[in-house]
Amino acid sequence: MLDGILKRRFFFTPSFDIYGGVSGLYDYGPPGCALQANIIDVWRKHFVLEEDMLEVDCTMLTPHDVFKTSGHVDKFADWMCRDPATGEIFRADHLVEEVLESRLKGDKEARGQSSAGIDTSEEKKRKKKVKEIKVIKLDDEVVAEYEYVLAKIDGYSGPELGELMVKYSIVNPGTGGPLSPPMAFNLMFETAIGPSGQLKGYLRPETAQGQFLNFNKLLESNNQKMPFASASIGKSFRNEISPRAGLLRVREFLMAEIEHYVDPSDKSHSRFAEVKDLKLRLLPKDTQAAGQTTLTEMAIGEAVSSGVVDNETLGYFLARIYLFLLKIGVDPARLRFRQHMANEMAHYAADCWDAELQSSYGWVECVGCADRSAYDLTVHSNKTNEKLIVRETLDTPISIEAFEVELDKKQFGPKFKKDGKKIENFLLSRSQQDLEKFSKSLATDSKITVLVEGVENAVTLESDIISIEKKSRMEYVREYTPNVIEPSFGIGRILYSVLEHNFKVRSGDGQRGVLSFPPVVAPTKVLLVPLSNNPDLAPFVKEISAALRKLAIPSKIDDSSATIGRRYARNDELGTPFGITIDFQTVQDRTITLRERDSTKQVRGTVDEILEAVKVMSVDGASWKEGTVNLQPFDSQE
Amino acid sequence: MLDGILKRRFFFTPSFDIYGGVSGLYDYGPPGCALQANIIDVWRKHFVLEEDMLEVDCTMLTPHDVFKTSGHVDKFADWMCRDPATGEIFRADHLVEEVLESRLKGDKEARGQSSAGIDTSEEKKRKKKVKEIKVIKLDDEVVAEYEYVLAKIDGYSGPELGELMVKYSIVNPGTGGPLSPPMAFNLMFETAIGPSGQLKGYLRPETAQGQFLNFNKLLESNNQKMPFASASIGKSFRNEISPRAGLLRVREFLMAEIEHYVDPSDKSHSRFAEVKDLKLRLLPKDTQAAGQTTLTEMAIGEAVSSGVVDNETLGYFLARIYLFLLKIGVDPARLRFRQHMANEMAHYAADCWDAELQSSYGWVECVGCADRSAYDLTVHSNKTNEKLIVRETLDTPISIEAFEVELDKKQFGPKFKKDGKKIENFLLSRSQQDLEKFSKSLATDSKITVLVEGVENAVTLESDIISIEKKSRMEYVREYTPNVIEPSFGIGRILYSVLEHNFKVRSGDGQRGVLSFPPVVAPTKVLLVPLSNNPDLAPFVKEISAALRKLAIPSKIDDSSATIGRRYARNDELGTPFGITIDFQTVQDRTITLRERDSTKQVRGTVDEILEAVKVMSVDGASWKEGTVNLQPFDSQE
């Protein structure tokens, strides 16, 4: 029923529908577009304005070198299998998951157990590759093994998936034909920048890199103060292998990302105390590694102090994510935080949690919150030789003992000419261990020989030109590369979950769908309904409509000839929280009726009183009870 | 000086700066990002909310077929010339323009005339290909010819540009080497959608097509009422040949577009009377065709009634565009509306005007406003066989005489089998003229022969299977394809023009830059300045900051140890319109000082009074005089 409403009321639609559509691409119609804009608006207030984050808007087109450095060119891939006979392409992890799930269902049926529940509706939604469930009883050991694999399904590498496919005889479910072993398929869309076609570029798969590249300018904008955060809202792109889950797996999507830069030696957060008692439902990695999915409810303060969550800043953001999701209408009973397992986390990440929302597609990651450590700033800095660091004046200078390189510039310059700069940079960026080794070589052989990128031959430096010795010096400034905590929001997935979490069916004369959005995200806040087309009512409709526009409260007029009840029902489907009825009493005493969508309760007051109530409820966030405390209850005209 | 401020305060920056940048790609830093968001917010209120437009959000990734139909695959190109010796690539029209302009400058110098004025600063800004101006006097006739060509430069085709290059011996300005004749270079970025690589796609070069494809759903959302408009805000992409004009010519840019659907037989506008007396500065096509650039100031009502502007709806939007631009801070003296010449307009367009803004880059198109006729809806409808039309019940049915096709289905179906549908669609979509011709052929030859797309051989239909005769019938419903009036805004170009139009230098102690943004678009509205770091002042700073946040008025605190004057000066560069000073008097009587950026005038009042004044000036749009009428003037502490 919800699907029908979303389509009919044009919340969203497959893009290029009249051309047959392209899977994984969707357009938002007017109510979907407004809902999206409102979610973004709440996000901006809840995160960016509340914490003075520095918002930036970076390009989606990105040259090859940036994603080569970040690791996306080599590693941002899913594993796909091809059927050489039919040309069909499957995403390997999804295929293994679907086949094993369908076998478990067949087993349950063979054992005479029901396989109903959330899984059944899930089946209806996802257009699955496995169309038919074979009723075959499995050995108890096999069932346990399948369940174990499924609990860990997000953690397998391509070759491991290939082994599972061989072990469990997984083939093309449609034809029974064999599949190729999993091959990596890079998910970035590629294009060429400029008329020569020689500058390879990609559409960004996340907004993060643009923020990292601007780190120095951002730190400068923040007057060199740490910690701080940048933020960005914009489209990203992933060339999904076979998207078949509506808005939950798309090729072009809106993201909102925060990069919070923090001193690696101090990941405390000044506002952690404000959230520490908030209880979250957690699914830690140890639980998953044991093949379990039981949730642990725990105060975030305790989660951090007991080491379940790595640090305060990460914990602070998990709590803030929770508060944001509740504000826009997510059902807390259908929200959990799942920790990444060691093998599914990027090697550089210190810890990573996903906020997962449950819908008819199952539990789906909607927000990621990762501690990316110093990885990104370090790799870009190494590649470009641009320092992406924080310099902090020390209150008390410290004495440092370290190996230092000294070059005899008079000899060095003429000897190496144009290669000199590269060799010098190479030497100055060596680790203390390397320098210690060099120092020993110089002591024993009176020379060192090194290979420098970009210099053709091996470089030999003799001890008359270079000296490397341990020296002690006072440091007045501490330099460090900040760590990055990254809360990353998939707005489309959140939006779809909000639609499902707020959908209710009202019984009465026929089944009527209601979208119970919180007023703050509802596409339209107020429906204006004149009782009839009598011209005496029109001036009031016009006046109230103009007054609402002045208050920047989106409203719609429905002056059709349908009954009032019918007109309200139509707008319940759009999630419009308030309705104002203008009737003949209005002409006499300027009173109007205000109706609340969920309870269908009504109150009566003057135009000014009702507008004030609408304002405090839809802008300031007051409840119906708070907003209408001074108004008279009114019996329905419906 | 402005350039320095924009860079230093991080309004925008070349993207991937630390990687050396990519021409035509820019990132917005925090103040630029906020300025952009505010311009968009005003746009949405001024157009979408004010006129109940239906906002949609469509994907940027678009499959090949859509842009093949729209004509972009074949025609959305610029002309480029290549230097076979060096591999350099030039945009042909820009090269001809630059070379002729440089020759005219050289001529002026040879004649001892100054070539100063706006052109000189333009030279500084654009990184021109012509580096050096040769002082050579030209014949008077040649000068006139060059000026004539330059006035028409936007109207030449590729072959015509090639002829001009031969005629005027235009070569590579750097080397003097010959160039290839102009070749078409398609400006769309190409990519492949899906893992097979076989579905070719493009990044959209405009947001319009997504709106057209959803026409039926939009009309349905509007309860079938005409006229109405859809609107969209989003990024578009053009692979510019050689972008060298900062934010004014970029490869990825934010657009805001309106598609207003109107009955082709009635292009009046119900609100035209509200704007008809507004005077605009026009540059009509006839003036340009005569090689002139003199502006005509004319009320828009007169422009429409005299036929200078094609119709009321187009005129209405020109006026609304004017009002929008003024609201966000465009200087009306540096704004003109230039009509497209016949040869630069798309063949289907009925009329087209550009709002051009003058900056140090010259006059640049920032808003286009075109009457696209029924072109787009017609071509997509023909391609997909999906009717994109309006059905209007007629008050009085009308009698229609028209040629009608009748097929003998019993014979037709078996004879043409799978081609039948294509042939039938072909026949049913012929014009009345075609049908009249067919009817005559049938009368004389007893058969017709036609070529149908997608059917291999010519199709012959004999008069036993088809009849085409003029018949009269009553029509109760009128069907028509709406025409589209399209106001299309390049937000980045507008934003840059607003920066230049609002930049002023304040003399005094040193030259200080001020960005005099209207409060409604200023990135930050209020700067909070405590007189000193005395802890007694801190609670007031915190209280006022929280109160402003509650009012959703963006503010910043500057509690550095710099002088108050210095702190204000820093924020004048960011365009912050209001400053609040908290001093020791505040601690005693809760009064604070409010300063206005442009006049540097100050007033004093209680915290509540000042916050109210800030609110009416920055949210409700009141002037300083209106907002502070009840407050006491205050002498500067600076």
Short mmCIF file of N, CA and C in Angstrom, two decimals, chain A residues 10 13 15-19 22 25-30 33 36 49-50 52 54-63 65-66 69 80 89 185 189-196 199 203 213-214 217-218 221 225 235 237 239-241 251-252 380 383-384 386 388 549 556 559, chain B residues 10 13 15-19 22 25-30 33 36 49-50 52 54-63 65-66 69 80 89 185 189-196 199 203 213-214 217-218 221 225 235 237 239-241 251-252 380 383-384 386 388 549 552 556 559:
data_model
loop_
_atom_site.label_atom_id
_atom_site.label_comp_id
_atom_site.label_asym_id
_atom_site.label_seq_id
_atom_site.Cartn_x
_atom_site.Cartn_y
_atom_site.Cartn_z
N PHE A 10 3.74 10.84 -6.25
CA PHE A 10 5.00 11.30 -6.85
C PHE A 10 6.03 11.71 -5.79
N THR A 13 10.23 8.43 -8.38
CA THR A 13 9.90 7.65 -9.57
C THR A 13 11.21 7.21 -10.22
N SER A 15 13.96 7.26 -12.74
CA SER A 15 14.33 8.29 -13.71
C SER A 15 14.11 7.76 -15.12
N PHE A 16 13.80 8.65 -16.05
CA PHE A 16 13.67 8.29 -17.47
C PHE A 16 12.64 7.18 -17.65
N ASP A 17 11.62 7.25 -16.82
CA ASP A 17 10.55 6.26 -16.81
C ASP A 17 9.98 6.03 -18.21
N ILE A 18 9.72 7.13 -18.95
CA ILE A 18 9.08 6.96 -20.27
C ILE A 18 10.06 6.36 -21.28
N TYR A 19 11.35 6.35 -20.94
CA TYR A 19 12.34 5.67 -21.78
C TYR A 19 12.62 4.25 -21.28
N VAL A 22 16.38 3.41 -15.92
CA VAL A 22 17.74 2.86 -15.79
C VAL A 22 17.83 2.42 -14.34
N LEU A 25 18.64 4.54 -10.69
CA LEU A 25 18.49 5.99 -10.82
C LEU A 25 17.04 6.39 -10.56
N TYR A 26 16.84 7.33 -9.63
CA TYR A 26 15.50 7.77 -9.25
C TYR A 26 15.42 9.29 -9.22
N ASP A 27 14.25 9.82 -9.60
CA ASP A 27 13.96 11.25 -9.47
C ASP A 27 13.01 11.45 -8.29
N TYR A 28 13.16 12.55 -7.59
CA TYR A 28 12.22 12.92 -6.54
C TYR A 28 11.21 13.91 -7.10
N GLY A 29 9.92 13.59 -6.89
CA GLY A 29 8.87 14.52 -7.25
C GLY A 29 8.68 15.56 -6.15
N PRO A 30 7.67 16.45 -6.28
CA PRO A 30 7.55 17.56 -5.32
C PRO A 30 7.53 17.15 -3.84
N CYS A 33 11.00 15.73 -2.92
CA CYS A 33 12.01 16.79 -3.00
C CYS A 33 11.94 17.69 -1.76
N GLN A 36 13.20 15.73 1.29
CA GLN A 36 14.66 15.70 1.24
C GLN A 36 15.24 17.05 1.69
N LEU A 49 25.36 24.11 12.12
CA LEU A 49 25.18 25.34 12.88
C LEU A 49 25.42 25.13 14.37
N GLU A 50 24.94 23.99 14.88
CA GLU A 50 25.08 23.72 16.32
C GLU A 50 26.54 23.69 16.75
N ASP A 52 29.24 24.93 14.77
CA ASP A 52 30.09 25.83 13.98
C ASP A 52 31.02 25.08 13.03
N LEU A 54 32.56 23.98 9.39
CA LEU A 54 32.88 24.77 8.20
C LEU A 54 32.36 24.03 6.97
N GLU A 55 31.27 24.53 6.40
CA GLU A 55 30.69 23.84 5.26
C GLU A 55 31.39 24.24 3.98
N VAL A 56 31.68 23.25 3.14
CA VAL A 56 32.30 23.50 1.85
C VAL A 56 31.50 22.79 0.75
N ASP A 57 31.69 23.22 -0.47
CA ASP A 57 31.02 22.60 -1.61
C ASP A 57 32.09 22.32 -2.67
N CYS A 58 32.47 21.06 -2.80
CA CYS A 58 33.57 20.68 -3.69
C CYS A 58 33.02 19.99 -4.93
N THR A 59 33.83 19.94 -5.99
CA THR A 59 33.34 19.37 -7.24
C THR A 59 33.21 17.86 -7.15
N MET A 60 32.29 17.33 -7.96
CA MET A 60 32.11 15.89 -8.07
C MET A 60 33.14 15.30 -9.04
N LEU A 61 33.40 16.03 -10.12
CA LEU A 61 34.44 15.60 -11.06
C LEU A 61 35.78 15.68 -10.35
N THR A 62 36.54 14.60 -10.42
CA THR A 62 37.79 14.52 -9.67
C THR A 62 38.84 13.84 -10.54
N PRO A 63 40.04 14.41 -10.62
CA PRO A 63 41.04 13.78 -11.50
C PRO A 63 41.58 12.48 -10.90
N ASP A 65 44.47 11.22 -10.27
CA ASP A 65 45.54 11.18 -9.26
C ASP A 65 45.02 11.20 -7.83
N VAL A 66 43.94 11.97 -7.61
CA VAL A 66 43.42 12.10 -6.24
C VAL A 66 42.91 10.74 -5.75
N THR A 69 45.69 8.18 -5.15
CA THR A 69 46.33 8.36 -3.84
C THR A 69 45.44 7.86 -2.70
N MET A 80 32.34 -9.23 -8.70
CA MET A 80 31.26 -9.70 -9.57
C MET A 80 31.64 -11.00 -10.25
N ILE A 89 25.50 -10.79 -15.12
CA ILE A 89 26.50 -10.42 -14.13
C ILE A 89 25.86 -10.42 -12.75
N PHE A 185 35.31 -5.28 -9.55
CA PHE A 185 34.74 -4.29 -10.48
C PHE A 185 34.75 -2.94 -9.78
N PHE A 189 32.42 5.84 -11.57
CA PHE A 189 32.13 6.21 -12.95
C PHE A 189 33.33 6.99 -13.49
N GLU A 190 33.76 6.60 -14.68
CA GLU A 190 34.94 7.21 -15.26
C GLU A 190 34.54 8.16 -16.39
N THR A 191 35.29 9.23 -16.57
CA THR A 191 35.05 10.12 -17.70
C THR A 191 36.36 10.79 -18.07
N ALA A 192 36.36 11.58 -19.14
CA ALA A 192 37.57 12.29 -19.55
C ALA A 192 37.31 13.78 -19.42
N ILE A 193 38.27 14.51 -18.84
CA ILE A 193 38.11 15.95 -18.64
C ILE A 193 38.91 16.68 -19.71
N GLY A 194 38.26 17.65 -20.37
CA GLY A 194 38.96 18.46 -21.36
C GLY A 194 38.88 17.85 -22.75
N PRO A 195 39.18 18.66 -23.78
CA PRO A 195 38.95 18.23 -25.16
C PRO A 195 39.96 17.19 -25.66
N SER A 196 41.12 17.09 -25.02
CA SER A 196 42.11 16.15 -25.55
C SER A 196 41.76 14.72 -25.17
N LEU A 199 42.99 13.61 -19.84
CA LEU A 199 42.93 13.71 -18.38
C LEU A 199 41.78 12.85 -17.87
N LEU A 203 33.73 10.44 -11.22
CA LEU A 203 32.74 11.06 -10.37
C LEU A 203 32.99 10.56 -8.96
N LEU A 213 41.48 17.66 0.93
CA LEU A 213 42.43 18.42 0.11
C LEU A 213 42.45 19.89 0.51
N ASN A 214 41.34 20.38 1.07
CA ASN A 214 41.27 21.78 1.50
C ASN A 214 41.63 21.95 2.98
N LYS A 217 43.39 25.22 4.17
CA LYS A 217 42.56 26.43 4.07
C LYS A 217 41.49 26.43 5.15
N LEU A 218 40.98 25.24 5.48
CA LEU A 218 39.95 25.13 6.51
C LEU A 218 40.52 25.46 7.88
N SER A 221 40.89 29.05 8.07
CA SER A 221 39.57 29.68 8.27
C SER A 221 39.13 29.56 9.72
N LYS A 225 42.54 26.91 15.13
CA LYS A 225 42.07 26.25 16.35
C LYS A 225 41.67 24.80 16.10
N LYS A 235 25.98 15.40 -4.07
CA LYS A 235 25.77 14.11 -4.71
C LYS A 235 27.08 13.34 -4.83
N PHE A 237 28.44 9.21 -6.44
CA PHE A 237 28.07 8.27 -7.50
C PHE A 237 28.78 6.93 -7.28
N ASN A 239 28.82 3.09 -9.30
CA ASN A 239 28.30 2.31 -10.42
C ASN A 239 27.97 0.90 -9.93
N GLU A 240 26.89 0.78 -9.14
CA GLU A 240 26.51 -0.50 -8.54
C GLU A 240 26.37 -1.57 -9.62
N ILE A 241 26.77 -2.78 -9.27
CA ILE A 241 26.77 -3.88 -10.24
C ILE A 241 25.34 -4.22 -10.66
N ARG A 251 22.66 4.51 -7.89
CA ARG A 251 23.94 4.84 -8.51
C ARG A 251 24.30 6.32 -8.35
N GLU A 252 23.33 7.14 -7.99
CA GLU A 252 23.57 8.57 -7.77
C GLU A 252 22.81 8.93 -6.52
N HIS A 380 47.72 12.04 1.07
CA HIS A 380 47.71 13.20 0.16
C HIS A 380 48.94 14.08 0.39
N LYS A 383 51.95 12.41 -1.21
CA LYS A 383 51.90 12.45 -2.67
C LYS A 383 52.24 13.84 -3.20
N THR A 384 51.73 14.89 -2.53
CA THR A 384 51.85 16.25 -3.07
C THR A 384 52.98 17.04 -2.44
N GLU A 386 52.75 18.59 0.13
CA GLU A 386 52.13 19.73 0.82
C GLU A 386 51.85 19.24 2.25
N LEU A 388 50.04 18.65 5.44
CA LEU A 388 48.66 18.79 5.93
C LEU A 388 48.69 18.46 7.42
N ARG A 549 2.75 32.18 4.22
CA ARG A 549 3.91 32.39 3.35
C ARG A 549 4.88 33.36 4.03
N LYS A 556 -0.72 24.43 1.42
CA LYS A 556 -1.42 24.19 0.15
C LYS A 556 -2.90 24.46 0.39
N ASP A 559 -9.34 23.65 -2.60
CA ASP A 559 -10.68 24.21 -2.71
C ASP A 559 -11.52 23.41 -3.69
N PHE B 10 38.85 32.45 1.68
CA PHE B 10 38.35 31.15 1.22
C PHE B 10 36.89 31.21 0.77
N THR B 13 38.15 28.43 -4.31
CA THR B 13 39.53 28.05 -4.60
C THR B 13 39.52 27.07 -5.76
N SER B 15 39.74 23.70 -7.40
CA SER B 15 39.64 22.37 -6.82
C SER B 15 40.98 21.65 -6.96
N PHE B 16 41.29 20.76 -6.02
CA PHE B 16 42.49 19.93 -6.11
C PHE B 16 43.75 20.80 -6.24
N ASP B 17 43.70 21.93 -5.56
CA ASP B 17 44.77 22.91 -5.59
C ASP B 17 46.12 22.26 -5.29
N ILE B 18 46.18 21.41 -4.26
CA ILE B 18 47.48 20.84 -3.88
C ILE B 18 47.95 19.81 -4.91
N TYR B 19 47.06 19.40 -5.80
CA TYR B 19 47.46 18.53 -6.92
C TYR B 19 47.72 19.34 -8.19
N VAL B 22 42.62 21.67 -11.65
CA VAL B 22 42.11 21.27 -12.97
C VAL B 22 41.33 22.48 -13.47
N LEU B 25 37.37 23.88 -12.66
CA LEU B 25 36.75 23.27 -11.48
C LEU B 25 37.13 24.06 -10.23
N TYR B 26 36.11 24.47 -9.47
CA TYR B 26 36.33 25.27 -8.26
C TYR B 26 35.54 24.71 -7.09
N ASP B 27 36.13 24.83 -5.89
CA ASP B 27 35.44 24.49 -4.64
C ASP B 27 35.04 25.79 -3.94
N TYR B 28 33.89 25.77 -3.26
CA TYR B 28 33.49 26.89 -2.43
C TYR B 28 33.88 26.62 -0.99
N GLY B 29 34.57 27.56 -0.38
CA GLY B 29 34.88 27.49 1.04
C GLY B 29 33.69 27.98 1.86
N PRO B 30 33.86 28.04 3.21
CA PRO B 30 32.68 28.36 4.05
C PRO B 30 31.91 29.63 3.67
N CYS B 33 30.24 29.06 0.23
CA CYS B 33 29.20 28.04 0.34
C CYS B 33 27.94 28.63 0.98
N GLN B 36 26.27 31.03 -1.52
CA GLN B 36 25.55 30.22 -2.51
C GLN B 36 24.23 29.70 -1.92
N LEU B 49 8.24 29.18 -4.10
CA LEU B 49 7.17 29.33 -3.11
C LEU B 49 6.18 30.40 -3.53
N GLU B 50 6.67 31.49 -4.08
CA GLU B 50 5.78 32.60 -4.46
C GLU B 50 4.76 32.16 -5.50
N ASP B 52 4.00 28.75 -6.26
CA ASP B 52 3.61 27.33 -6.11
C ASP B 52 4.16 26.45 -7.23
N LEU B 54 6.36 23.38 -8.83
CA LEU B 54 6.58 22.01 -8.38
C LEU B 54 8.06 21.68 -8.51
N GLU B 55 8.74 21.63 -7.37
CA GLU B 55 10.18 21.38 -7.43
C GLU B 55 10.46 19.88 -7.52
N VAL B 56 11.39 19.52 -8.39
CA VAL B 56 11.80 18.12 -8.54
C VAL B 56 13.32 18.03 -8.45
N ASP B 57 13.82 16.83 -8.19
CA ASP B 57 15.26 16.61 -8.14
C ASP B 57 15.55 15.37 -8.98
N CYS B 58 16.10 15.60 -10.16
CA CYS B 58 16.32 14.51 -11.11
C CYS B 58 17.80 14.17 -11.18
N THR B 59 18.12 12.97 -11.68
CA THR B 59 19.52 12.55 -11.69
C THR B 59 20.32 13.31 -12.74
N MET B 60 21.62 13.40 -12.47
CA MET B 60 22.55 14.01 -13.41
C MET B 60 22.95 12.99 -14.47
N LEU B 61 23.18 11.75 -14.05
CA LEU B 61 23.48 10.67 -14.99
C LEU B 61 22.27 10.46 -15.88
N THR B 62 22.48 10.46 -17.17
CA THR B 62 21.37 10.39 -18.12
C THR B 62 21.77 9.47 -19.26
N PRO B 63 20.90 8.53 -19.64
CA PRO B 63 21.29 7.62 -20.72
C PRO B 63 21.31 8.32 -22.08
N ASP B 65 20.02 7.77 -25.00
CA ASP B 65 18.82 7.97 -25.81
C ASP B 65 18.13 9.30 -25.53
N VAL B 66 18.12 9.72 -24.25
CA VAL B 66 17.43 10.96 -23.89
C VAL B 66 18.07 12.16 -24.58
N THR B 69 17.57 12.18 -28.38
CA THR B 69 16.27 12.75 -28.76
C THR B 69 16.24 14.27 -28.61
N MET B 80 36.13 23.83 -32.15
CA MET B 80 37.52 23.94 -31.72
C MET B 80 38.47 23.78 -32.90
N ILE B 89 44.82 23.33 -28.32
CA ILE B 89 43.44 23.38 -28.77
C ILE B 89 42.84 24.74 -28.43
N PHE B 185 33.05 19.96 -31.15
CA PHE B 185 33.45 19.18 -29.98
C PHE B 185 32.27 19.12 -29.02
N PHE B 189 30.04 15.40 -20.85
CA PHE B 189 30.92 14.38 -20.29
C PHE B 189 30.25 13.02 -20.48
N GLU B 190 31.02 12.08 -20.98
CA GLU B 190 30.46 10.76 -21.28
C GLU B 190 30.93 9.76 -20.24
N THR B 191 30.09 8.78 -19.93
CA THR B 191 30.50 7.69 -19.04
C THR B 191 29.70 6.45 -19.40
N ALA B 192 30.00 5.34 -18.73
CA ALA B 192 29.27 4.11 -18.99
C ALA B 192 28.53 3.72 -17.72
N ILE B 193 27.26 3.34 -17.86
CA ILE B 193 26.45 2.98 -16.71
C ILE B 193 26.35 1.46 -16.62
N GLY B 194 26.61 0.92 -15.44
CA GLY B 194 26.48 -0.53 -15.24
C GLY B 194 27.78 -1.26 -15.54
N PRO B 195 27.88 -2.51 -15.07
CA PRO B 195 29.15 -3.24 -15.16
C PRO B 195 29.50 -3.71 -16.56
N SER B 196 28.53 -3.81 -17.47
CA SER B 196 28.87 -4.33 -18.79
C SER B 196 29.54 -3.27 -19.65
N LEU B 199 25.92 0.48 -21.62
CA LEU B 199 24.92 1.54 -21.60
C LEU B 199 25.63 2.89 -21.51
N LEU B 203 26.69 13.08 -18.34
CA LEU B 203 26.31 13.97 -17.26
C LEU B 203 25.49 15.08 -17.89
N LEU B 213 10.69 15.00 -18.93
CA LEU B 213 10.34 13.58 -18.95
C LEU B 213 9.28 13.26 -17.89
N ASN B 214 9.23 14.06 -16.82
CA ASN B 214 8.24 13.84 -15.77
C ASN B 214 6.97 14.66 -15.98
N LYS B 217 3.51 13.27 -14.81
CA LYS B 217 3.38 13.14 -13.36
C LYS B 217 3.22 14.51 -12.70
N LEU B 218 3.91 15.50 -13.27
CA LEU B 218 3.80 16.86 -12.72
C LEU B 218 2.41 17.44 -12.96
N SER B 221 0.20 15.91 -10.54
CA SER B 221 0.41 16.51 -9.21
C SER B 221 -0.27 17.86 -9.10
N LYS B 225 -4.24 21.17 -13.69
CA LYS B 225 -4.46 22.60 -13.94
C LYS B 225 -3.32 23.22 -14.73
N LYS B 235 23.34 20.42 -9.93
CA LYS B 235 24.56 20.60 -10.70
C LYS B 235 24.36 20.13 -12.15
N PHE B 237 26.91 19.93 -16.02
CA PHE B 237 28.31 19.73 -16.39
C PHE B 237 28.50 20.06 -17.88
N ASN B 239 31.86 20.13 -20.61
CA ASN B 239 33.29 19.91 -20.78
C ASN B 239 33.89 21.02 -21.63
N GLU B 240 33.97 22.22 -21.05
CA GLU B 240 34.45 23.40 -21.78
C GLU B 240 35.81 23.12 -22.42
N ILE B 241 36.01 23.67 -23.62
CA ILE B 241 37.24 23.40 -24.36
C ILE B 241 38.46 23.98 -23.63
N ARG B 251 33.39 23.84 -15.55
CA ARG B 251 32.96 22.56 -16.10
C ARG B 251 31.88 21.87 -15.27
N GLU B 252 31.72 22.33 -14.04
CA GLU B 252 30.69 21.78 -13.16
C GLU B 252 30.06 22.96 -12.45
N HIS B 380 10.32 14.14 -27.27
CA HIS B 380 10.33 12.98 -26.35
C HIS B 380 9.07 12.14 -26.54
N LYS B 383 9.45 10.06 -29.69
CA LYS B 383 10.43 8.99 -29.53
C LYS B 383 9.87 7.84 -28.69
N THR B 384 9.12 8.18 -27.62
CA THR B 384 8.71 7.14 -26.66
C THR B 384 7.27 6.68 -26.87
N GLU B 386 4.84 8.09 -25.74
CA GLU B 386 4.11 8.46 -24.52
C GLU B 386 3.57 9.86 -24.78
N LEU B 388 2.69 13.44 -24.20
CA LEU B 388 3.01 14.48 -23.21
C LEU B 388 2.16 15.70 -23.57
N ARG B 549 21.03 31.96 17.45
CA ARG B 549 20.89 30.62 16.88
C ARG B 549 19.42 30.20 16.89
N ALA B 552 17.62 31.42 14.15
CA ALA B 552 18.20 30.93 12.89
C ALA B 552 18.93 32.02 12.13
N LYS B 556 28.85 34.91 14.19
CA LYS B 556 30.19 34.45 14.57
C LYS B 556 30.66 35.29 15.75
N ASP B 559 36.44 36.80 19.66
CA ASP B 559 36.91 37.21 20.99
C ASP B 559 38.43 37.26 21.02
#
